């Protein structure tokens, strides 16, 4: 332990039940190891708003020098973020935003842009602009989160222009979870003879939908399945196996979050928003990514 560390950085993670969150924690820990002046304290909200609120309150009591938070949802975490700011602790928000302008910085992907890229790609797969046709199953992430709304809005900016595209579901949320998406897809398969494309707001849900189709003996009929996250050992692997058609990289803000916290502690001024880059991952580039990560 770095007993004599100059700065204490608190990081409130919303859950460690999802693989992307596990990677996120690894990324922030690896960056913290490079910073001799930093002691990093990570808490796990266990996917419960109340637990995450209590975690943040606790980090405020510990008087961390900066609070990093990746909220489970916006509404329930906004109050405690403001409490920290009232206690003169600057807050950097990662991935899912809160509903206050008082934070020092937000770091995350541009989820509207990712949704648009997915929507544009879906239109292309289904026949191209003006000609696209097909039945679409969209599985939402957590309803109380900004990324889910942005991923929905971006997608529909393209697909809603196509009269031939039919949305089979009405805002159904799998809460980012594979098993919930499996159940939603199982019901959708039962109720619909023809499903052409599935859009999952993250890879675990897209994969859950694939498994449901496979178990129903219909995986060959579902032409396209799109996800988001692009973790090498998850989404990229599923794309390379042909289980998903494509995914969009959603890099974790772990390393950048820690670097920005250190900048702030050194007295530098931070930009209000840092947007992390994305990329389309298909069979064409999936194996390169797997090779780079030592998985092939
Ligand atoms: C993990 C996760 C990711 C997703 C992100 C959105 O908890 O569900 O799969 O991209 O959160 O906030």
PDB file of C-alpha atoms and ligand atoms in Angstrom:
ATOM      1  CA  UNK A   1       0.000   0.000   0.000  1.00  0.00           C
ATOM      2  CA  UNK A   2       1.125   3.528  -0.763  1.00  0.00           C
ATOM      3  CA  UNK A   3       0.792   4.786   2.807  1.00  0.00           C
ATOM      4  CA  UNK A   4       2.396   8.104   2.022  1.00  0.00           C
ATOM      5  CA  UNK A   5       0.456   8.880  -1.148  1.00  0.00           C
ATOM      6  CA  UNK A   6      -0.161  12.577  -1.544  1.00  0.00           C
ATOM      7  CA  UNK A   7      -3.656  12.332  -2.997  1.00  0.00           C
ATOM      8  CA  UNK A   8      -6.611  10.092  -2.351  1.00  0.00           C
ATOM      9  CA  UNK A   9      -8.784   9.498  -5.401  1.00  0.00           C
ATOM     10  CA  UNK A  10     -12.181   7.905  -4.818  1.00  0.00           C
ATOM     11  CA  UNK A  11     -13.891   5.971  -7.579  1.00  0.00           C
ATOM     12  CA  UNK A  12     -17.501   4.907  -7.193  1.00  0.00           C
ATOM     13  CA  UNK A  13     -18.184   2.143  -9.721  1.00  0.00           C
ATOM     14  CA  UNK A  14     -21.862   1.221 -10.137  1.00  0.00           C
ATOM     15  CA  UNK A  15     -21.397  -2.542 -10.457  1.00  0.00           C
ATOM     16  CA  UNK A  16     -18.860  -5.264 -11.104  1.00  0.00           C
ATOM     17  CA  UNK A  17     -21.475  -7.722 -12.353  1.00  0.00           C
ATOM     18  CA  UNK A  18     -20.820  -6.816 -15.983  1.00  0.00           C
ATOM     19  CA  UNK A  19     -17.602  -7.665 -17.882  1.00  0.00           C
ATOM     20  CA  UNK A  20     -17.234  -4.135 -19.245  1.00  0.00           C
ATOM     21  CA  UNK A  21     -17.165  -2.838 -15.649  1.00  0.00           C
ATOM     22  CA  UNK A  22     -14.520  -5.384 -14.669  1.00  0.00           C
ATOM     23  CA  UNK A  23     -12.337  -4.177 -17.555  1.00  0.00           C
ATOM     24  CA  UNK A  24     -13.052  -0.564 -16.567  1.00  0.00           C
ATOM     25  CA  UNK A  25     -11.757  -1.223 -13.010  1.00  0.00           C
ATOM     26  CA  UNK A  26      -8.659  -2.977 -14.392  1.00  0.00           C
ATOM     27  CA  UNK A  27      -7.955   0.032 -16.632  1.00  0.00           C
ATOM     28  CA  UNK A  28      -8.217   2.560 -13.807  1.00  0.00           C
ATOM     29  CA  UNK A  29      -6.117   0.403 -11.458  1.00  0.00           C
ATOM     30  CA  UNK A  30      -3.384  -0.050 -14.074  1.00  0.00           C
ATOM     31  CA  UNK A  31      -3.212   3.727 -14.572  1.00  0.00           C
ATOM     32  CA  UNK A  32      -3.194   4.372 -10.807  1.00  0.00           C
ATOM     33  CA  UNK A  33      -0.156   2.075 -10.451  1.00  0.00           C
ATOM     34  CA  UNK A  34       1.758   4.462 -12.714  1.00  0.00           C
ATOM     35  CA  UNK A  35       0.972   7.409 -10.441  1.00  0.00           C
ATOM     36  CA  UNK A  36       3.087   7.338  -7.276  1.00  0.00           C
ATOM     37  CA  UNK A  37       1.214  10.260  -5.724  1.00  0.00           C
ATOM     38  CA  UNK A  38      -2.173   8.585  -5.920  1.00  0.00           C
ATOM     39  CA  UNK A  39      -3.971   6.228  -3.609  1.00  0.00           C
ATOM     40  CA  UNK A  40      -7.044   4.925  -5.426  1.00  0.00           C
ATOM     41  CA  UNK A  41     -10.073   3.721  -3.472  1.00  0.00           C
ATOM     42  CA  UNK A  42     -12.675   1.857  -5.552  1.00  0.00           C
ATOM     43  CA  UNK A  43     -16.161   1.081  -4.263  1.00  0.00           C
ATOM     44  CA  UNK A  44     -18.706  -1.295  -5.830  1.00  0.00           C
ATOM     45  CA  UNK A  45     -22.326  -0.160  -5.924  1.00  0.00           C
ATOM     46  CA  UNK A  46     -23.462  -3.748  -6.618  1.00  0.00           C
ATOM     47  CA  UNK A  47     -25.881  -2.474  -9.264  1.00  0.00           C
ATOM     48  CA  UNK A  48     -28.025  -0.793  -6.606  1.00  0.00           C
ATOM     49  CA  UNK A  49     -28.624   2.952  -6.529  1.00  0.00           C
ATOM     50  CA  UNK A  50     -28.865   3.081  -2.706  1.00  0.00           C
ATOM     51  CA  UNK A  51     -25.572   1.227  -2.319  1.00  0.00           C
ATOM     52  CA  UNK A  52     -23.831   3.552  -4.762  1.00  0.00           C
ATOM     53  CA  UNK A  53     -25.217   6.631  -2.987  1.00  0.00           C
ATOM     54  CA  UNK A  54     -23.905   5.265   0.342  1.00  0.00           C
ATOM     55  CA  UNK A  55     -20.508   4.567  -1.280  1.00  0.00           C
ATOM     56  CA  UNK A  56     -20.235   8.165  -2.469  1.00  0.00           C
ATOM     57  CA  UNK A  57     -21.281   9.525   0.919  1.00  0.00           C
ATOM     58  CA  UNK A  58     -18.571   7.394   2.450  1.00  0.00           C
ATOM     59  CA  UNK A  59     -15.928   8.679   0.023  1.00  0.00           C
ATOM     60  CA  UNK A  60     -16.981  12.240   0.902  1.00  0.00           C
ATOM     61  CA  UNK A  61     -16.568  11.460   4.615  1.00  0.00           C
ATOM     62  CA  UNK A  62     -13.098  10.062   3.818  1.00  0.00           C
ATOM     63  CA  UNK A  63     -12.380  13.459   2.222  1.00  0.00           C
ATOM     64  CA  UNK A  64     -11.040  12.115  -1.047  1.00  0.00           C
ATOM     65  CA  UNK A  65      -9.336  14.824  -3.093  1.00  0.00           C
ATOM     66  CA  UNK A  66     -11.346  13.990  -6.217  1.00  0.00           C
ATOM     67  CA  UNK A  67     -14.437  11.868  -6.684  1.00  0.00           C
ATOM     68  CA  UNK A  68     -14.740   9.824  -9.865  1.00  0.00           C
ATOM     69  CA  UNK A  69     -18.128   8.251 -10.388  1.00  0.00           C
ATOM     70  CA  UNK A  70     -19.677   6.022 -13.028  1.00  0.00           C
ATOM     71  CA  UNK A  71     -23.350   6.192 -12.018  1.00  0.00           C
ATOM     72  CA  UNK A  72     -25.825   3.338 -12.291  1.00  0.00           C
ATOM     73  CA  UNK A  73     -28.459   5.842 -13.390  1.00  0.00           C
ATOM     74  CA  UNK A  74     -28.805   9.616 -13.666  1.00  0.00           C
ATOM     75  CA  UNK A  75     -31.649  10.681 -11.401  1.00  0.00           C
ATOM     76  CA  UNK A  76     -30.735   8.667  -8.297  1.00  0.00           C
ATOM     77  CA  UNK A  77     -27.077   9.702  -8.225  1.00  0.00           C
ATOM     78  CA  UNK A  78     -27.382  13.415  -9.012  1.00  0.00           C
ATOM     79  CA  UNK A  79     -28.050  14.410  -5.374  1.00  0.00           C
ATOM     80  CA  UNK A  80     -24.995  12.761  -3.910  1.00  0.00           C
ATOM     81  CA  UNK A  81     -22.784  14.184  -6.669  1.00  0.00           C
ATOM     82  CA  UNK A  82     -24.023  17.656  -5.698  1.00  0.00           C
ATOM     83  CA  UNK A  83     -23.373  16.844  -2.027  1.00  0.00           C
ATOM     84  CA  UNK A  84     -19.738  16.043  -2.856  1.00  0.00           C
ATOM     85  CA  UNK A  85     -19.410  19.276  -4.821  1.00  0.00           C
ATOM     86  CA  UNK A  86     -20.958  21.191  -1.887  1.00  0.00           C
ATOM     87  CA  UNK A  87     -18.261  19.606   0.293  1.00  0.00           C
ATOM     88  CA  UNK A  88     -15.665  21.099  -2.110  1.00  0.00           C
ATOM     89  CA  UNK A  89     -14.766  17.753  -3.678  1.00  0.00           C
ATOM     90  CA  UNK A  90     -14.503  18.078  -7.461  1.00  0.00           C
ATOM     91  CA  UNK A  91     -16.380  15.360  -9.379  1.00  0.00           C
ATOM     92  CA  UNK A  92     -15.448  13.725 -12.669  1.00  0.00           C
ATOM     93  CA  UNK A  93     -18.297  11.665 -14.142  1.00  0.00           C
ATOM     94  CA  UNK A  94     -17.527   8.637 -16.301  1.00  0.00           C
ATOM     95  CA  UNK A  95     -19.668   6.884 -18.957  1.00  0.00           C
ATOM     96  CA  UNK A  96     -23.228   7.496 -17.681  1.00  0.00           C
ATOM     97  CA  UNK A  97     -23.952  11.141 -16.856  1.00  0.00           C
ATOM     98  CA  UNK A  98     -25.899  12.796 -14.023  1.00  0.00           C
ATOM     99  CA  UNK A  99     -28.371  15.695 -14.231  1.00  0.00           C
ATOM    100  CA  UNK A 100     -26.231  18.588 -13.024  1.00  0.00           C
ATOM    101  CA  UNK A 101     -23.930  21.037 -14.787  1.00  0.00           C
ATOM    102  CA  UNK A 102     -21.789  21.479 -11.662  1.00  0.00           C
ATOM    103  CA  UNK A 103     -19.424  18.581 -12.340  1.00  0.00           C
ATOM    104  CA  UNK A 104     -15.818  19.314 -13.296  1.00  0.00           C
ATOM    105  CA  UNK A 105     -15.694  16.972 -16.257  1.00  0.00           C
ATOM    106  CA  UNK A 106     -17.535  14.236 -18.116  1.00  0.00           C
ATOM    107  CA  UNK A 107     -15.608  11.464 -19.911  1.00  0.00           C
ATOM    108  CA  UNK A 108     -17.326   8.894 -22.098  1.00  0.00           C
ATOM    109  CA  UNK A 109     -18.187   7.767 -25.582  1.00  0.00           C
ATOM    110  CA  UNK A 110     -20.540   9.727 -27.816  1.00  0.00           C
ATOM    111  CA  UNK A 111     -23.534   7.434 -27.553  1.00  0.00           C
ATOM    112  CA  UNK A 112     -25.692   9.406 -29.977  1.00  0.00           C
ATOM    113  CA  UNK A 113     -22.921   9.062 -32.566  1.00  0.00           C
ATOM    114  CA  UNK A 114     -22.571   5.332 -31.832  1.00  0.00           C
ATOM    115  CA  UNK A 115     -26.361   4.894 -32.114  1.00  0.00           C
ATOM    116  CA  UNK A 116     -26.310   6.763 -35.413  1.00  0.00           C
ATOM    117  CA  UNK A 117     -23.471   4.604 -36.719  1.00  0.00           C
ATOM    118  CA  UNK A 118     -25.484   1.515 -35.734  1.00  0.00           C
ATOM    119  CA  UNK A 119     -28.639   2.908 -37.363  1.00  0.00           C
ATOM    120  CA  UNK A 120     -26.849   3.830 -40.560  1.00  0.00           C
ATOM    121  CA  UNK A 121     -25.241   0.390 -40.684  1.00  0.00           C
ATOM    122  CA  UNK A 122     -28.602  -1.311 -40.038  1.00  0.00           C
ATOM    123  CA  UNK A 123     -30.166   0.597 -42.942  1.00  0.00           C
ATOM    124  CA  UNK A 124     -27.292  -0.471 -45.174  1.00  0.00           C
ATOM    125  CA  UNK A 125     -27.609  -4.137 -44.116  1.00  0.00           C
ATOM    126  CA  UNK A 126     -31.363  -4.089 -44.727  1.00  0.00           C
ATOM    127  CA  UNK A 127     -31.098  -2.846 -48.302  1.00  0.00           C
ATOM    128  CA  UNK A 128     -29.803   0.719 -48.236  1.00  0.00           C
ATOM    129  CA  UNK A 129     -31.353   4.184 -47.843  1.00  0.00           C
ATOM    130  CA  UNK A 130     -34.831   4.448 -49.351  1.00  0.00           C
ATOM    131  CA  UNK A 131     -34.977   0.674 -49.934  1.00  0.00           C
ATOM    132  CA  UNK A 132     -34.298  -0.765 -46.499  1.00  0.00           C
ATOM    133  CA  UNK A 133     -36.856  -3.296 -45.302  1.00  0.00           C
ATOM    134  CA  UNK A 134     -37.056  -5.647 -42.357  1.00  0.00           C
ATOM    135  CA  UNK A 135     -38.346  -6.408 -38.881  1.00  0.00           C
ATOM    136  CA  UNK A 136     -36.179  -5.035 -36.097  1.00  0.00           C
ATOM    137  CA  UNK A 137     -35.903  -6.054 -32.455  1.00  0.00           C
ATOM    138  CA  UNK A 138     -34.243  -3.389 -30.316  1.00  0.00           C
ATOM    139  CA  UNK A 139     -33.247  -4.274 -26.757  1.00  0.00           C
ATOM    140  CA  UNK A 140     -32.707  -1.257 -24.563  1.00  0.00           C
ATOM    141  CA  UNK A 141     -30.116  -0.825 -21.823  1.00  0.00           C
ATOM    142  CA  UNK A 142     -31.202   0.633 -18.471  1.00  0.00           C
ATOM    143  CA  UNK A 143     -34.102   3.037 -18.980  1.00  0.00           C
ATOM    144  CA  UNK A 144     -32.789   5.498 -16.388  1.00  0.00           C
ATOM    145  CA  UNK A 145     -29.442   5.889 -18.149  1.00  0.00           C
ATOM    146  CA  UNK A 146     -28.308   8.442 -20.708  1.00  0.00           C
ATOM    147  CA  UNK A 147     -26.380   5.945 -22.879  1.00  0.00           C
ATOM    148  CA  UNK A 148     -29.534   3.856 -23.497  1.00  0.00           C
ATOM    149  CA  UNK A 149     -31.549   6.914 -24.568  1.00  0.00           C
ATOM    150  CA  UNK A 150     -28.709   8.203 -26.737  1.00  0.00           C
ATOM    151  CA  UNK A 151     -28.159   4.800 -28.360  1.00  0.00           C
ATOM    152  CA  UNK A 152     -31.886   4.617 -29.094  1.00  0.00           C
ATOM    153  CA  UNK A 153     -32.195   8.160 -30.445  1.00  0.00           C
ATOM    154  CA  UNK A 154     -29.105   7.881 -32.647  1.00  0.00           C
ATOM    155  CA  UNK A 155     -30.282   4.585 -34.153  1.00  0.00           C
ATOM    156  CA  UNK A 156     -33.767   5.872 -34.908  1.00  0.00           C
ATOM    157  CA  UNK A 157     -32.408   9.039 -36.540  1.00  0.00           C
ATOM    158  CA  UNK A 158     -31.611   6.651 -39.420  1.00  0.00           C
ATOM    159  CA  UNK A 159     -34.061   3.755 -39.186  1.00  0.00           C
ATOM    160  CA  UNK A 160     -37.177   5.930 -38.697  1.00  0.00           C
ATOM    161  CA  UNK A 161     -36.614   7.452 -42.141  1.00  0.00           C
ATOM    162  CA  UNK A 162     -37.188   4.027 -43.709  1.00  0.00           C
ATOM    163  CA  UNK A 163     -40.850   3.129 -44.219  1.00  0.00           C
ATOM    164  CA  UNK A 164     -39.812  -0.496 -44.859  1.00  0.00           C
ATOM    165  CA  UNK A 165     -38.321  -0.944 -41.406  1.00  0.00           C
ATOM    166  CA  UNK A 166     -40.723  -2.169 -38.759  1.00  0.00           C
ATOM    167  CA  UNK A 167     -39.977  -2.013 -35.030  1.00  0.00           C
ATOM    168  CA  UNK A 168     -41.359  -5.144 -33.391  1.00  0.00           C
ATOM    169  CA  UNK A 169     -40.898  -4.109 -29.759  1.00  0.00           C
ATOM    170  CA  UNK A 170     -42.045  -1.090 -27.852  1.00  0.00           C
ATOM    171  CA  UNK A 171     -39.136   0.188 -25.673  1.00  0.00           C
ATOM    172  CA  UNK A 172     -38.246  -3.073 -23.914  1.00  0.00           C
ATOM    173  CA  UNK A 173     -35.311  -2.916 -21.525  1.00  0.00           C
ATOM    174  CA  UNK A 174     -32.886  -5.744 -20.820  1.00  0.00           C
ATOM    175  CA  UNK A 175     -31.137  -3.506 -18.252  1.00  0.00           C
ATOM    176  CA  UNK A 176     -27.768  -4.253 -19.946  1.00  0.00           C
ATOM    177  CA  UNK A 177     -28.053  -7.915 -18.904  1.00  0.00           C
ATOM    178  CA  UNK A 178     -27.564 -10.986 -21.111  1.00  0.00           C
ATOM    179  CA  UNK A 179     -30.175 -13.116 -19.321  1.00  0.00           C
ATOM    180  CA  UNK A 180     -32.865 -10.436 -19.497  1.00  0.00           C
ATOM    181  CA  UNK A 181     -32.197  -9.922 -23.201  1.00  0.00           C
ATOM    182  CA  UNK A 182     -32.440 -13.688 -23.703  1.00  0.00           C
ATOM    183  CA  UNK A 183     -35.945 -13.621 -22.222  1.00  0.00           C
ATOM    184  CA  UNK A 184     -37.040 -10.607 -24.272  1.00  0.00           C
ATOM    185  CA  UNK A 185     -35.788 -12.279 -27.461  1.00  0.00           C
ATOM    186  CA  UNK A 186     -37.437 -15.603 -26.596  1.00  0.00           C
ATOM    187  CA  UNK A 187     -40.803 -13.829 -26.347  1.00  0.00           C
ATOM    188  CA  UNK A 188     -40.137 -11.788 -29.492  1.00  0.00           C
ATOM    189  CA  UNK A 189     -39.380 -15.017 -31.393  1.00  0.00           C
ATOM    190  CA  UNK A 190     -42.593 -16.596 -30.130  1.00  0.00           C
ATOM    191  CA  UNK A 191     -44.642 -13.566 -31.248  1.00  0.00           C
ATOM    192  CA  UNK A 192     -42.974 -12.931 -34.613  1.00  0.00           C
ATOM    193  CA  UNK A 193     -42.393 -15.293 -37.477  1.00  0.00           C
ATOM    194  CA  UNK A 194     -39.817 -13.056 -39.087  1.00  0.00           C
ATOM    195  CA  UNK A 195     -37.058 -11.118 -37.339  1.00  0.00           C
ATOM    196  CA  UNK A 196     -34.364  -9.675 -39.592  1.00  0.00           C
ATOM    197  CA  UNK A 197     -32.185  -7.590 -37.324  1.00  0.00           C
ATOM    198  CA  UNK A 198     -31.498  -7.308 -33.610  1.00  0.00           C
ATOM    199  CA  UNK A 199     -29.987  -4.191 -32.087  1.00  0.00           C
ATOM    200  CA  UNK A 200     -28.789  -4.675 -28.521  1.00  0.00           C
ATOM    201  CA  UNK A 201     -27.649  -1.574 -26.643  1.00  0.00           C
ATOM    202  CA  UNK A 202     -24.614  -3.599 -25.490  1.00  0.00           C
ATOM    203  CA  UNK A 203     -22.842  -6.814 -26.491  1.00  0.00           C
ATOM    204  CA  UNK A 204     -24.006  -8.995 -23.591  1.00  0.00           C
ATOM    205  CA  UNK A 205     -27.638  -8.311 -24.595  1.00  0.00           C
ATOM    206  CA  UNK A 206     -26.936  -8.819 -28.310  1.00  0.00           C
ATOM    207  CA  UNK A 207     -25.310 -12.142 -27.414  1.00  0.00           C
ATOM    208  CA  UNK A 208     -28.240 -13.072 -25.157  1.00  0.00           C
ATOM    209  CA  UNK A 209     -30.549 -12.474 -28.137  1.00  0.00           C
ATOM    210  CA  UNK A 210     -28.313 -14.665 -30.309  1.00  0.00           C
ATOM    211  CA  UNK A 211     -28.461 -17.488 -27.735  1.00  0.00           C
ATOM    212  CA  UNK A 212     -32.258 -17.226 -27.587  1.00  0.00           C
ATOM    213  CA  UNK A 213     -32.472 -17.494 -31.382  1.00  0.00           C
ATOM    214  CA  UNK A 214     -30.092 -20.452 -31.350  1.00  0.00           C
ATOM    215  CA  UNK A 215     -32.067 -22.244 -28.639  1.00  0.00           C
ATOM    216  CA  UNK A 216     -35.232 -21.646 -30.673  1.00  0.00           C
ATOM    217  CA  UNK A 217     -33.477 -23.122 -33.720  1.00  0.00           C
ATOM    218  CA  UNK A 218     -33.761 -19.799 -35.541  1.00  0.00           C
ATOM    219  CA  UNK A 219     -30.262 -18.310 -35.372  1.00  0.00           C
ATOM    220  CA  UNK A 220     -29.811 -18.838 -39.130  1.00  0.00           C
ATOM    221  CA  UNK A 221     -33.021 -16.872 -39.891  1.00  0.00           C
ATOM    222  CA  UNK A 222     -31.980 -13.769 -37.959  1.00  0.00           C
ATOM    223  CA  UNK A 223     -29.786 -12.129 -40.551  1.00  0.00           C
ATOM    224  CA  UNK A 224     -28.090  -9.432 -38.515  1.00  0.00           C
ATOM    225  CA  UNK A 225     -27.278  -8.849 -34.840  1.00  0.00           C
ATOM    226  CA  UNK A 226     -25.597  -5.616 -33.720  1.00  0.00           C
ATOM    227  CA  UNK A 227     -24.094  -4.829 -30.326  1.00  0.00           C
ATOM    228  CA  UNK A 228     -21.952  -2.187 -28.604  1.00  0.00           C
ATOM    229  CA  UNK A 229     -18.823  -2.385 -26.344  1.00  0.00           C
ATOM    230  CA  UNK A 230     -16.308  -4.413 -28.343  1.00  0.00           C
ATOM    231  CA  UNK A 231     -14.432  -6.088 -25.502  1.00  0.00           C
ATOM    232  CA  UNK A 232     -11.901  -8.458 -27.131  1.00  0.00           C
ATOM    233  CA  UNK A 233     -12.961 -11.552 -25.167  1.00  0.00           C
ATOM    234  CA  UNK A 234     -16.680 -10.789 -25.638  1.00  0.00           C
ATOM    235  CA  UNK A 235     -18.101  -8.738 -28.516  1.00  0.00           C
ATOM    236  CA  UNK A 236     -15.067  -9.011 -30.786  1.00  0.00           C
ATOM    237  CA  UNK A 237     -14.891 -12.780 -30.239  1.00  0.00           C
ATOM    238  CA  UNK A 238     -18.629 -13.170 -30.954  1.00  0.00           C
ATOM    239  CA  UNK A 239     -18.262 -11.115 -34.144  1.00  0.00           C
ATOM    240  CA  UNK A 240     -15.291 -13.202 -35.278  1.00  0.00           C
ATOM    241  CA  UNK A 241     -17.362 -16.367 -34.715  1.00  0.00           C
ATOM    242  CA  UNK A 242     -20.243 -14.906 -36.732  1.00  0.00           C
ATOM    243  CA  UNK A 243     -22.605 -14.915 -33.742  1.00  0.00           C
ATOM    244  CA  UNK A 244     -22.908 -11.128 -33.916  1.00  0.00           C
ATOM    245  CA  UNK A 245     -22.732  -9.234 -37.213  1.00  0.00           C
ATOM    246  CA  UNK A 246     -20.963  -6.205 -35.791  1.00  0.00           C
ATOM    247  CA  UNK A 247     -20.202  -4.277 -32.633  1.00  0.00           C
ATOM    248  CA  UNK A 248     -19.069  -0.718 -31.951  1.00  0.00           C
ATOM    249  CA  UNK A 249     -16.111  -0.072 -29.695  1.00  0.00           C
ATOM    250  CA  UNK A 250     -17.063   1.625 -26.433  1.00  0.00           C
ATOM    251  CA  UNK A 251     -13.726   2.146 -24.707  1.00  0.00           C
ATOM    252  CA  UNK A 252     -13.765   2.291 -20.914  1.00  0.00           C
ATOM    253  CA  UNK A 253     -12.944   5.717 -19.469  1.00  0.00           C
ATOM    254  CA  UNK A 254     -10.860   4.160 -16.666  1.00  0.00           C
ATOM    255  CA  UNK A 255      -7.333   5.168 -17.681  1.00  0.00           C
ATOM    256  CA  UNK A 256      -8.337   8.605 -18.992  1.00  0.00           C
ATOM    257  CA  UNK A 257     -10.407   9.265 -15.856  1.00  0.00           C
ATOM    258  CA  UNK A 258      -7.433   8.676 -13.585  1.00  0.00           C
ATOM    259  CA  UNK A 259      -5.113  10.771 -15.796  1.00  0.00           C
ATOM    260  CA  UNK A 260      -7.581  13.659 -15.733  1.00  0.00           C
ATOM    261  CA  UNK A 261      -7.943  13.409 -11.949  1.00  0.00           C
ATOM    262  CA  UNK A 262      -4.168  13.733 -11.599  1.00  0.00           C
ATOM    263  CA  UNK A 263      -4.132  16.732 -13.948  1.00  0.00           C
ATOM    264  CA  UNK A 264      -6.751  18.394 -11.791  1.00  0.00           C
ATOM    265  CA  UNK A 265      -4.829  17.646  -8.581  1.00  0.00           C
ATOM    266  CA  UNK A 266      -1.746  19.221 -10.151  1.00  0.00           C
ATOM    267  CA  UNK A 267      -3.737  22.414 -10.575  1.00  0.00           C
ATOM    268  CA  UNK A 268      -4.499  22.195 -14.285  1.00  0.00           C
ATOM    269  CA  UNK A 269      -7.846  23.208 -15.697  1.00  0.00           C
ATOM    270  CA  UNK A 270      -9.876  20.398 -17.268  1.00  0.00           C
ATOM    271  CA  UNK A 271     -11.956  20.505 -20.439  1.00  0.00           C
ATOM    272  CA  UNK A 272     -15.643  20.037 -19.560  1.00  0.00           C
ATOM    273  CA  UNK A 273     -16.077  16.997 -21.814  1.00  0.00           C
ATOM    274  CA  UNK A 274     -13.732  14.344 -23.174  1.00  0.00           C
ATOM    275  CA  UNK A 275     -15.226  12.113 -25.850  1.00  0.00           C
ATOM    276  CA  UNK A 276     -13.651   8.709 -26.340  1.00  0.00           C
ATOM    277  CA  UNK A 277     -13.363   7.366 -29.901  1.00  0.00           C
ATOM    278  CA  UNK A 278     -15.349   4.464 -31.327  1.00  0.00           C
ATOM    279  CA  UNK A 279     -14.980   2.168 -34.329  1.00  0.00           C
ATOM    280  CA  UNK A 280     -17.043  -0.349 -36.254  1.00  0.00           C
ATOM    281  CA  UNK A 281     -15.951  -3.941 -35.644  1.00  0.00           C
ATOM    282  CA  UNK A 282     -16.996  -6.564 -38.208  1.00  0.00           C
ATOM    283  CA  UNK A 283     -15.563  -9.867 -39.425  1.00  0.00           C
ATOM    284  CA  UNK A 284     -13.147  -7.770 -41.517  1.00  0.00           C
ATOM    285  CA  UNK A 285     -11.184  -6.363 -38.585  1.00  0.00           C
ATOM    286  CA  UNK A 286     -12.184  -8.641 -35.674  1.00  0.00           C
ATOM    287  CA  UNK A 287      -9.273 -11.077 -36.074  1.00  0.00           C
ATOM    288  CA  UNK A 288      -6.731  -8.236 -36.163  1.00  0.00           C
ATOM    289  CA  UNK A 289      -8.112  -6.981 -32.861  1.00  0.00           C
ATOM    290  CA  UNK A 290      -8.017 -10.484 -31.376  1.00  0.00           C
ATOM    291  CA  UNK A 291      -4.401 -10.917 -32.516  1.00  0.00           C
ATOM    292  CA  UNK A 292      -3.385  -7.590 -30.972  1.00  0.00           C
ATOM    293  CA  UNK A 293      -4.908  -8.752 -27.706  1.00  0.00           C
ATOM    294  CA  UNK A 294      -3.189 -12.124 -27.815  1.00  0.00           C
ATOM    295  CA  UNK A 295      -6.472 -13.959 -28.274  1.00  0.00           C
ATOM    296  CA  UNK A 296      -5.690 -15.494 -31.656  1.00  0.00           C
TER     297      UNK A 296
HETATM  298  C1  LIG B   1     -21.760  -1.963 -18.424  1.00  0.00           C
HETATM  299  C2  LIG B   1     -22.510  -1.293 -19.522  1.00  0.00           C
HETATM  300  C3  LIG B   1     -21.857  -1.487 -20.862  1.00  0.00           C
HETATM  301  C4  LIG B   1     -22.439  -0.352 -21.602  1.00  0.00           C
HETATM  302  C5  LIG B   1     -22.377   0.738 -20.568  1.00  0.00           C
HETATM  303  C6  LIG B   1     -23.364   1.819 -20.777  1.00  0.00           C
HETATM  304  O1  LIG B   1     -22.372  -1.722 -17.191  1.00  0.00           O
HETATM  305  O2  LIG B   1     -23.806  -1.829 -19.537  1.00  0.00           O
HETATM  306  O3  LIG B   1     -22.112  -2.729 -21.428  1.00  0.00           O
HETATM  307  O4  LIG B   1     -21.809  -0.039 -22.770  1.00  0.00           O
HETATM  308  O5  LIG B   1     -22.585   0.100 -19.345  1.00  0.00           O
HETATM  309  O6  LIG B   1     -23.390   2.712 -19.727  1.00  0.00           O
END
